[in-house]
PDB file of C-alpha atoms in Angstrom:
ATOM      1  CA  UNK O 160     134.926 -18.880 -18.109  1.00 73.00           C
ATOM      2  CA  UNK O 161     131.955 -20.398 -19.970  1.00 82.00           C
ATOM      3  CA  UNK O 162     131.336 -19.182 -23.493  1.00 91.00           C
ATOM      4  CA  UNK O 163     127.681 -18.419 -22.753  1.00 95.00           C
ATOM      5  CA  UNK O 164     126.517 -17.613 -19.225  1.00 96.00           C
ATOM      6  CA  UNK O 165     122.993 -17.387 -17.870  1.00 96.00           C
ATOM      7  CA  UNK O 166     121.375 -17.025 -14.475  1.00 92.00           C
ATOM      8  CA  UNK O 167     119.959 -20.518 -13.839  1.00 92.00           C
ATOM      9  CA  UNK O 168     116.984 -19.217 -11.840  1.00 92.00           C
ATOM     10  CA  UNK O 169     114.426 -20.508 -11.204  1.00 96.00           C
ATOM     11  CA  UNK O 170     112.299 -17.453 -11.809  1.00 96.00           C
ATOM     12  CA  UNK O 171     108.939 -18.018 -10.127  1.00 97.00           C
ATOM     13  CA  UNK O 172     106.362 -15.510 -11.389  1.00 98.00           C
ATOM     14  CA  UNK O 173     102.555 -15.189 -11.299  1.00 98.00           C
ATOM     15  CA  UNK O 174     100.481 -15.335 -14.446  1.00 98.00           C
ATOM     16  CA  UNK O 175     100.407 -11.991 -16.201  1.00 98.00           C
ATOM     17  CA  UNK O 176     103.803 -10.892 -14.920  1.00 98.00           C
ATOM     18  CA  UNK O 177     106.610  -9.529 -17.057  1.00 98.00           C
ATOM     19  CA  UNK O 178     109.911 -11.340 -16.689  1.00 97.00           C
ATOM     20  CA  UNK O 179     113.339 -10.737 -18.207  1.00 97.00           C
ATOM     21  CA  UNK O 180     116.287 -13.081 -18.673  1.00 94.00           C
ATOM     22  CA  UNK O 181     119.842 -12.067 -19.412  1.00 94.00           C
ATOM     23  CA  UNK O 182     122.768 -13.808 -21.013  1.00 96.00           C
ATOM     24  CA  UNK O 183     126.393 -12.867 -21.636  1.00 96.00           C
ATOM     25  CA  UNK O 184     128.808 -14.355 -24.157  1.00 95.00           C
ATOM     26  CA  UNK O 185     132.577 -14.285 -24.104  1.00 93.00           C
ATOM     27  CA  UNK O 186     133.636 -14.346 -27.758  1.00 88.00           C
ATOM     28  CA  UNK O 187     133.249 -10.995 -29.491  1.00 85.00           C
ATOM     29  CA  UNK O 188     133.545 -12.765 -32.854  1.00 85.00           C
ATOM     30  CA  UNK O 189     130.181 -14.449 -32.333  1.00 83.00           C
ATOM     31  CA  UNK O 190     128.033 -14.099 -35.392  1.00 77.00           C
ATOM     32  CA  UNK O 191     124.436 -14.795 -34.528  1.00 90.00           C
ATOM     33  CA  UNK O 192     122.297 -15.144 -31.443  1.00 94.00           C
ATOM     34  CA  UNK O 193     119.121 -16.980 -30.529  1.00 95.00           C
ATOM     35  CA  UNK O 194     116.811 -18.043 -27.743  1.00 97.00           C
ATOM     36  CA  UNK O 195     115.697 -21.652 -27.557  1.00 97.00           C
ATOM     37  CA  UNK O 196     113.004 -23.093 -25.315  1.00 98.00           C
ATOM     38  CA  UNK O 197     113.223 -26.523 -23.710  1.00 98.00           C
ATOM     39  CA  UNK O 198     110.309 -28.153 -21.900  1.00 97.00           C
ATOM     40  CA  UNK O 199     111.003 -30.683 -19.168  1.00 94.00           C
ATOM     41  CA  UNK O 200     112.512 -33.886 -20.608  1.00 92.00           C
ATOM     42  CA  UNK O 201     111.932 -32.640 -24.156  1.00 95.00           C
ATOM     43  CA  UNK O 202     114.236 -31.482 -26.926  1.00 96.00           C
ATOM     44  CA  UNK O 203     115.205 -27.805 -27.368  1.00 97.00           C
ATOM     45  CA  UNK O 204     113.277 -25.795 -29.947  1.00 96.00           C
ATOM     46  CA  UNK O 205     114.069 -22.451 -31.525  1.00 95.00           C
ATOM     47  CA  UNK O 206     112.072 -19.634 -29.922  1.00 96.00           C
ATOM     48  CA  UNK O 207     113.439 -16.612 -31.763  1.00 95.00           C
ATOM     49  CA  UNK O 208     116.478 -14.947 -33.256  1.00 93.00           C
ATOM     50  CA  UNK O 209     118.083 -11.923 -31.623  1.00 93.00           C
ATOM     51  CA  UNK O 210     119.010  -8.813 -33.600  1.00 86.00           C
ATOM     52  CA  UNK O 211     120.895  -5.673 -32.582  1.00 84.00           C
ATOM     53  CA  UNK O 212     117.885  -3.557 -33.402  1.00 86.00           C
ATOM     54  CA  UNK O 213     115.708  -5.646 -31.099  1.00 87.00           C
ATOM     55  CA  UNK O 214     112.887  -7.819 -32.300  1.00 92.00           C
ATOM     56  CA  UNK O 215     109.457  -8.842 -31.093  1.00 95.00           C
ATOM     57  CA  UNK O 216     107.382 -11.942 -31.581  1.00 94.00           C
ATOM     58  CA  UNK O 217     104.061 -11.476 -29.851  1.00 97.00           C
ATOM     59  CA  UNK O 218     104.694 -11.317 -26.105  1.00 98.00           C
ATOM     60  CA  UNK O 219     108.407 -11.982 -26.529  1.00 98.00           C
ATOM     61  CA  UNK O 220     111.065  -9.332 -27.113  1.00 97.00           C
ATOM     62  CA  UNK O 221     114.737 -10.101 -27.694  1.00 96.00           C
ATOM     63  CA  UNK O 222     117.602  -7.628 -27.596  1.00 95.00           C
ATOM     64  CA  UNK O 223     121.317  -7.785 -28.358  1.00 94.00           C
ATOM     65  CA  UNK O 224     124.007  -5.415 -27.082  1.00 92.00           C
ATOM     66  CA  UNK O 225     127.192  -6.245 -28.991  1.00 90.00           C
ATOM     67  CA  UNK O 226     129.328  -3.709 -27.112  1.00 90.00           C
ATOM     68  CA  UNK O 227     128.494  -5.347 -23.778  1.00 92.00           C
ATOM     69  CA  UNK O 228     128.216  -8.866 -25.254  1.00 93.00           C
ATOM     70  CA  UNK O 229     124.822  -9.174 -23.653  1.00 93.00           C
ATOM     71  CA  UNK O 230     121.541 -10.708 -24.828  1.00 95.00           C
ATOM     72  CA  UNK O 231     118.135 -10.384 -23.221  1.00 96.00           C
ATOM     73  CA  UNK O 232     114.681 -11.922 -23.496  1.00 97.00           C
ATOM     74  CA  UNK O 233     111.565 -10.199 -22.158  1.00 97.00           C
ATOM     75  CA  UNK O 234     108.287 -12.051 -21.754  1.00 98.00           C
ATOM     76  CA  UNK O 235     105.173  -9.973 -21.162  1.00 98.00           C
ATOM     77  CA  UNK O 236     101.852 -11.213 -19.770  1.00 98.00           C
ATOM     78  CA  UNK O 237     103.314 -14.574 -18.730  1.00 98.00           C
ATOM     79  CA  UNK O 238     101.178 -17.669 -19.300  1.00 98.00           C
ATOM     80  CA  UNK O 239     101.293 -20.993 -17.475  1.00 98.00           C
ATOM     81  CA  UNK O 240     102.411 -22.508 -20.765  1.00 98.00           C
ATOM     82  CA  UNK O 241     105.533 -20.320 -20.761  1.00 98.00           C
ATOM     83  CA  UNK O 242     106.971 -22.484 -17.974  1.00 98.00           C
ATOM     84  CA  UNK O 243     110.134 -23.995 -19.433  1.00 98.00           C
ATOM     85  CA  UNK O 244     113.893 -23.597 -19.568  1.00 98.00           C
ATOM     86  CA  UNK O 245     115.107 -20.793 -21.824  1.00 98.00           C
ATOM     87  CA  UNK O 246     118.468 -21.386 -23.471  1.00 98.00           C
ATOM     88  CA  UNK O 247     120.639 -18.580 -24.775  1.00 97.00           C
ATOM     89  CA  UNK O 248     122.444 -19.667 -27.940  1.00 96.00           C
ATOM     90  CA  UNK O 249     125.391 -18.201 -29.852  1.00 94.00           C
ATOM     91  CA  UNK O 250     126.803 -19.321 -33.188  1.00 90.00           C
ATOM     92  CA  UNK O 251     130.583 -19.781 -33.313  1.00 85.00           C
ATOM     93  CA  UNK O 252     131.701 -20.948 -36.718  1.00 83.00           C
ATOM     94  CA  UNK O 253     129.688 -24.013 -37.609  1.00 82.00           C
ATOM     95  CA  UNK O 254     128.243 -24.757 -34.221  1.00 87.00           C
ATOM     96  CA  UNK O 255     125.565 -23.504 -31.880  1.00 91.00           C
ATOM     97  CA  UNK O 256     126.870 -22.969 -28.346  1.00 94.00           C
ATOM     98  CA  UNK O 257     124.215 -23.181 -25.644  1.00 96.00           C
ATOM     99  CA  UNK O 258     124.069 -21.595 -22.232  1.00 96.00           C
ATOM    100  CA  UNK O 259     123.007 -23.708 -19.266  1.00 96.00           C
ATOM    101  CA  UNK O 260     119.499 -22.261 -19.399  1.00 97.00           C
ATOM    102  CA  UNK O 261     117.219 -20.220 -17.164  1.00 97.00           C
ATOM    103  CA  UNK O 262     114.239 -21.961 -15.573  1.00 97.00           C
ATOM    104  CA  UNK O 263     110.923 -20.114 -15.643  1.00 98.00           C
ATOM    105  CA  UNK O 264     107.947 -21.239 -13.591  1.00 98.00           C
ATOM    106  CA  UNK O 265     104.694 -19.375 -14.101  1.00 98.00           C
ATOM    107  CA  UNK O 266     102.121 -19.988 -11.378  1.00 97.00           C
ATOM    108  CA  UNK O 267      98.395 -19.291 -11.245  1.00 95.00           C
TER     109      UNK O 267
ATOM    110  CA  UNK P  84     106.322 -38.021 -38.453  1.00 56.00           C
ATOM    111  CA  UNK P  85     109.203 -36.620 -40.461  1.00 84.00           C
ATOM    112  CA  UNK P  86     111.266 -35.370 -37.541  1.00 95.00           C
ATOM    113  CA  UNK P  87     114.701 -36.422 -36.306  1.00 97.00           C
ATOM    114  CA  UNK P  88     114.546 -39.942 -34.948  1.00 98.00           C
ATOM    115  CA  UNK P  89     116.929 -41.275 -32.298  1.00 98.00           C
ATOM    116  CA  UNK P  90     117.295 -44.797 -30.997  1.00 98.00           C
ATOM    117  CA  UNK P  91     117.364 -46.139 -28.401  1.00 98.00           C
ATOM    118  CA  UNK P  92     115.403 -43.642 -26.342  1.00 97.00           C
ATOM    119  CA  UNK P  93     116.880 -45.135 -23.181  1.00 98.00           C
ATOM    120  CA  UNK P  94     120.017 -47.194 -22.695  1.00 98.00           C
ATOM    121  CA  UNK P  95     121.319 -48.579 -19.418  1.00 98.00           C
ATOM    122  CA  UNK P  96     124.746 -50.149 -19.523  1.00 98.00           C
ATOM    123  CA  UNK P  97     127.571 -51.134 -17.226  1.00 98.00           C
ATOM    124  CA  UNK P  98     130.846 -49.327 -16.841  1.00 98.00           C
ATOM    125  CA  UNK P  99     133.331 -50.496 -19.444  1.00 98.00           C
ATOM    126  CA  UNK P 100     130.782 -51.578 -22.038  1.00 98.00           C
ATOM    127  CA  UNK P 101     130.483 -50.348 -25.638  1.00 98.00           C
ATOM    128  CA  UNK P 102     127.434 -48.341 -26.729  1.00 98.00           C
ATOM    129  CA  UNK P 103     126.052 -47.191 -30.077  1.00 98.00           C
ATOM    130  CA  UNK P 104     123.457 -44.456 -30.435  1.00 98.00           C
ATOM    131  CA  UNK P 105     121.698 -43.924 -33.736  1.00 98.00           C
ATOM    132  CA  UNK P 106     120.311 -40.776 -35.361  1.00 98.00           C
ATOM    133  CA  UNK P 107     118.089 -40.618 -38.426  1.00 98.00           C
ATOM    134  CA  UNK P 108     117.892 -36.968 -39.536  1.00 97.00           C
ATOM    135  CA  UNK P 109     115.158 -35.201 -41.446  1.00 96.00           C
ATOM    136  CA  UNK P 110     115.288 -36.226 -45.104  1.00 94.00           C
ATOM    137  CA  UNK P 111     117.353 -33.802 -47.164  1.00 92.00           C
ATOM    138  CA  UNK P 112     119.156 -32.249 -44.198  1.00 94.00           C
ATOM    139  CA  UNK P 113     122.875 -32.292 -45.001  1.00 94.00           C
ATOM    140  CA  UNK P 114     124.017 -30.933 -41.641  1.00 95.00           C
ATOM    141  CA  UNK P 115     123.924 -33.233 -38.606  1.00 97.00           C
ATOM    142  CA  UNK P 116     125.021 -32.458 -35.062  1.00 97.00           C
ATOM    143  CA  UNK P 117     125.531 -34.471 -31.921  1.00 98.00           C
ATOM    144  CA  UNK P 118     125.167 -32.768 -28.539  1.00 98.00           C
ATOM    145  CA  UNK P 119     125.313 -34.092 -24.999  1.00 98.00           C
ATOM    146  CA  UNK P 120     123.148 -32.687 -22.207  1.00 98.00           C
ATOM    147  CA  UNK P 121     123.778 -33.393 -18.548  1.00 96.00           C
ATOM    148  CA  UNK P 122     121.252 -32.614 -15.829  1.00 93.00           C
ATOM    149  CA  UNK P 123     120.935 -28.889 -15.217  1.00 92.00           C
ATOM    150  CA  UNK P 124     123.159 -27.996 -18.148  1.00 95.00           C
ATOM    151  CA  UNK P 125     122.600 -26.828 -21.688  1.00 96.00           C
ATOM    152  CA  UNK P 126     123.424 -29.023 -24.670  1.00 97.00           C
ATOM    153  CA  UNK P 127     127.187 -29.394 -25.137  1.00 97.00           C
ATOM    154  CA  UNK P 128     128.486 -29.629 -28.723  1.00 96.00           C
ATOM    155  CA  UNK P 129     130.211 -32.885 -29.665  1.00 98.00           C
ATOM    156  CA  UNK P 130     130.518 -33.137 -33.453  1.00 97.00           C
ATOM    157  CA  UNK P 131     129.154 -31.679 -36.689  1.00 95.00           C
ATOM    158  CA  UNK P 132     128.786 -33.464 -40.030  1.00 96.00           C
ATOM    159  CA  UNK P 133     128.271 -31.802 -43.378  1.00 94.00           C
ATOM    160  CA  UNK P 134     127.334 -34.675 -45.644  1.00 92.00           C
ATOM    161  CA  UNK P 135     129.483 -37.705 -44.905  1.00 94.00           C
ATOM    162  CA  UNK P 136     132.444 -35.882 -43.404  1.00 93.00           C
ATOM    163  CA  UNK P 137     132.985 -34.641 -39.874  1.00 94.00           C
ATOM    164  CA  UNK P 138     133.470 -30.908 -40.395  1.00 92.00           C
ATOM    165  CA  UNK P 139     134.103 -30.211 -36.724  1.00 94.00           C
ATOM    166  CA  UNK P 140     134.774 -32.856 -34.071  1.00 96.00           C
ATOM    167  CA  UNK P 141     136.310 -30.486 -31.548  1.00 94.00           C
ATOM    168  CA  UNK P 142     133.683 -31.276 -28.938  1.00 95.00           C
ATOM    169  CA  UNK P 143     134.370 -34.988 -28.625  1.00 97.00           C
ATOM    170  CA  UNK P 144     135.710 -35.308 -25.064  1.00 96.00           C
ATOM    171  CA  UNK P 145     138.300 -38.036 -25.730  1.00 95.00           C
ATOM    172  CA  UNK P 146     139.168 -40.901 -28.051  1.00 96.00           C
ATOM    173  CA  UNK P 147     136.529 -43.159 -26.515  1.00 98.00           C
ATOM    174  CA  UNK P 148     133.956 -41.190 -28.512  1.00 98.00           C
ATOM    175  CA  UNK P 149     133.602 -41.609 -32.248  1.00 97.00           C
ATOM    176  CA  UNK P 150     130.850 -40.836 -34.752  1.00 98.00           C
ATOM    177  CA  UNK P 151     130.194 -41.820 -38.342  1.00 97.00           C
ATOM    178  CA  UNK P 152     127.804 -40.873 -41.100  1.00 97.00           C
ATOM    179  CA  UNK P 153     128.863 -43.137 -43.985  1.00 96.00           C
ATOM    180  CA  UNK P 154     126.117 -42.318 -46.492  1.00 94.00           C
ATOM    181  CA  UNK P 155     125.407 -38.762 -45.473  1.00 93.00           C
ATOM    182  CA  UNK P 156     122.131 -39.607 -43.771  1.00 95.00           C
ATOM    183  CA  UNK P 157     121.970 -41.825 -40.665  1.00 97.00           C
ATOM    184  CA  UNK P 158     124.677 -41.227 -38.075  1.00 98.00           C
ATOM    185  CA  UNK P 159     125.941 -43.416 -35.256  1.00 98.00           C
ATOM    186  CA  UNK P 160     127.675 -42.143 -32.129  1.00 98.00           C
ATOM    187  CA  UNK P 161     129.933 -44.797 -30.643  1.00 98.00           C
ATOM    188  CA  UNK P 162     131.228 -44.781 -27.084  1.00 98.00           C
ATOM    189  CA  UNK P 163     133.865 -47.275 -26.009  1.00 98.00           C
ATOM    190  CA  UNK P 164     134.709 -48.331 -22.448  1.00 98.00           C
ATOM    191  CA  UNK P 165     131.831 -46.301 -21.017  1.00 98.00           C
ATOM    192  CA  UNK P 166     132.336 -44.456 -17.742  1.00 98.00           C
ATOM    193  CA  UNK P 167     129.774 -43.254 -15.209  1.00 97.00           C
ATOM    194  CA  UNK P 168     130.524 -39.674 -16.260  1.00 97.00           C
ATOM    195  CA  UNK P 169     129.229 -40.478 -19.757  1.00 98.00           C
ATOM    196  CA  UNK P 170     125.693 -40.657 -18.361  1.00 98.00           C
ATOM    197  CA  UNK P 171     123.660 -37.937 -20.091  1.00 98.00           C
ATOM    198  CA  UNK P 172     121.067 -37.335 -22.779  1.00 98.00           C
ATOM    199  CA  UNK P 173     122.669 -37.503 -26.219  1.00 98.00           C
ATOM    200  CA  UNK P 174     120.842 -35.217 -28.635  1.00 98.00           C
ATOM    201  CA  UNK P 175     121.034 -35.317 -32.397  1.00 98.00           C
ATOM    202  CA  UNK P 176     119.992 -32.383 -34.563  1.00 97.00           C
ATOM    203  CA  UNK P 177     119.822 -31.752 -38.278  1.00 96.00           C
ATOM    204  CA  UNK P 178     119.383 -28.767 -40.564  1.00 94.00           C
ATOM    205  CA  UNK P 179     119.951 -27.433 -44.039  1.00 90.00           C
ATOM    206  CA  UNK P 180     122.792 -24.895 -44.463  1.00 79.00           C
ATOM    207  CA  UNK P 181     120.232 -22.104 -44.783  1.00 81.00           C
ATOM    208  CA  UNK P 182     118.501 -23.126 -41.577  1.00 82.00           C
ATOM    209  CA  UNK P 183     121.845 -23.200 -39.780  1.00 77.00           C
ATOM    210  CA  UNK P 184     122.335 -19.520 -40.644  1.00 77.00           C
ATOM    211  CA  UNK P 185     118.994 -18.740 -39.057  1.00 84.00           C
ATOM    212  CA  UNK P 186     119.897 -20.796 -35.973  1.00 85.00           C
ATOM    213  CA  UNK P 187     117.261 -23.427 -36.496  1.00 89.00           C
ATOM    214  CA  UNK P 188     118.392 -26.904 -35.622  1.00 93.00           C
ATOM    215  CA  UNK P 189     115.774 -29.627 -35.464  1.00 96.00           C
ATOM    216  CA  UNK P 190     116.493 -31.846 -32.492  1.00 97.00           C
ATOM    217  CA  UNK P 191     115.465 -35.411 -31.853  1.00 98.00           C
ATOM    218  CA  UNK P 192     114.071 -36.414 -28.474  1.00 97.00           C
ATOM    219  CA  UNK P 193     117.447 -37.760 -27.435  1.00 98.00           C
ATOM    220  CA  UNK P 194     118.935 -41.006 -26.197  1.00 98.00           C
ATOM    221  CA  UNK P 195     119.206 -41.144 -22.414  1.00 98.00           C
ATOM    222  CA  UNK P 196     122.350 -43.063 -21.491  1.00 98.00           C
ATOM    223  CA  UNK P 197     122.875 -44.341 -17.965  1.00 98.00           C
ATOM    224  CA  UNK P 198     126.174 -45.982 -17.093  1.00 98.00           C
ATOM    225  CA  UNK P 199     126.043 -47.987 -13.876  1.00 97.00           C
TER     226      UNK P 199
END
């Protein structure tokens, strides 16, 4: 079983749609959680941290459920520029462990 | 710019050859990571340096892979007797210890290795 699992998608949505991605992790000792964004043939970049209480950054909302070992990312009012791969990331010890990513394509 | 720099950006080699990939981290970043990303996959952890020492090399797939960071800055990933399965993008990232706690690694653009 992979340490971090995501639905690979692709999610094809129209502009303005709301879309949600989910992620599960296997190690209950995981300490911290994040979403990264990766554009095609580019390096990954930190999008936002994920807290148990839930946190928002503009159109993006992240949520953590420790009991279910489940992380989510909600994007409201999707823009064309949101098209990318979204990587779920968990810290184990000294290293960041990445999921395989979920592809989002926003179309006009 | 002052970002993480990786060279070469592209490397094509033949099976069995030796390859070196170089990473120049952001100045002042003591933590340096190597990841490998295959098509359709997320980055896979290889090795983590804190200063000059390898604090965690549990991700290196076998003894053909080796990495050094002799002066605590530039790092070199070395691959011996390359195999076709080594073909991937090799990503380097750096951070300060504080940034690591907040999950922020600064990645370079990667070195794309193709083994024919």
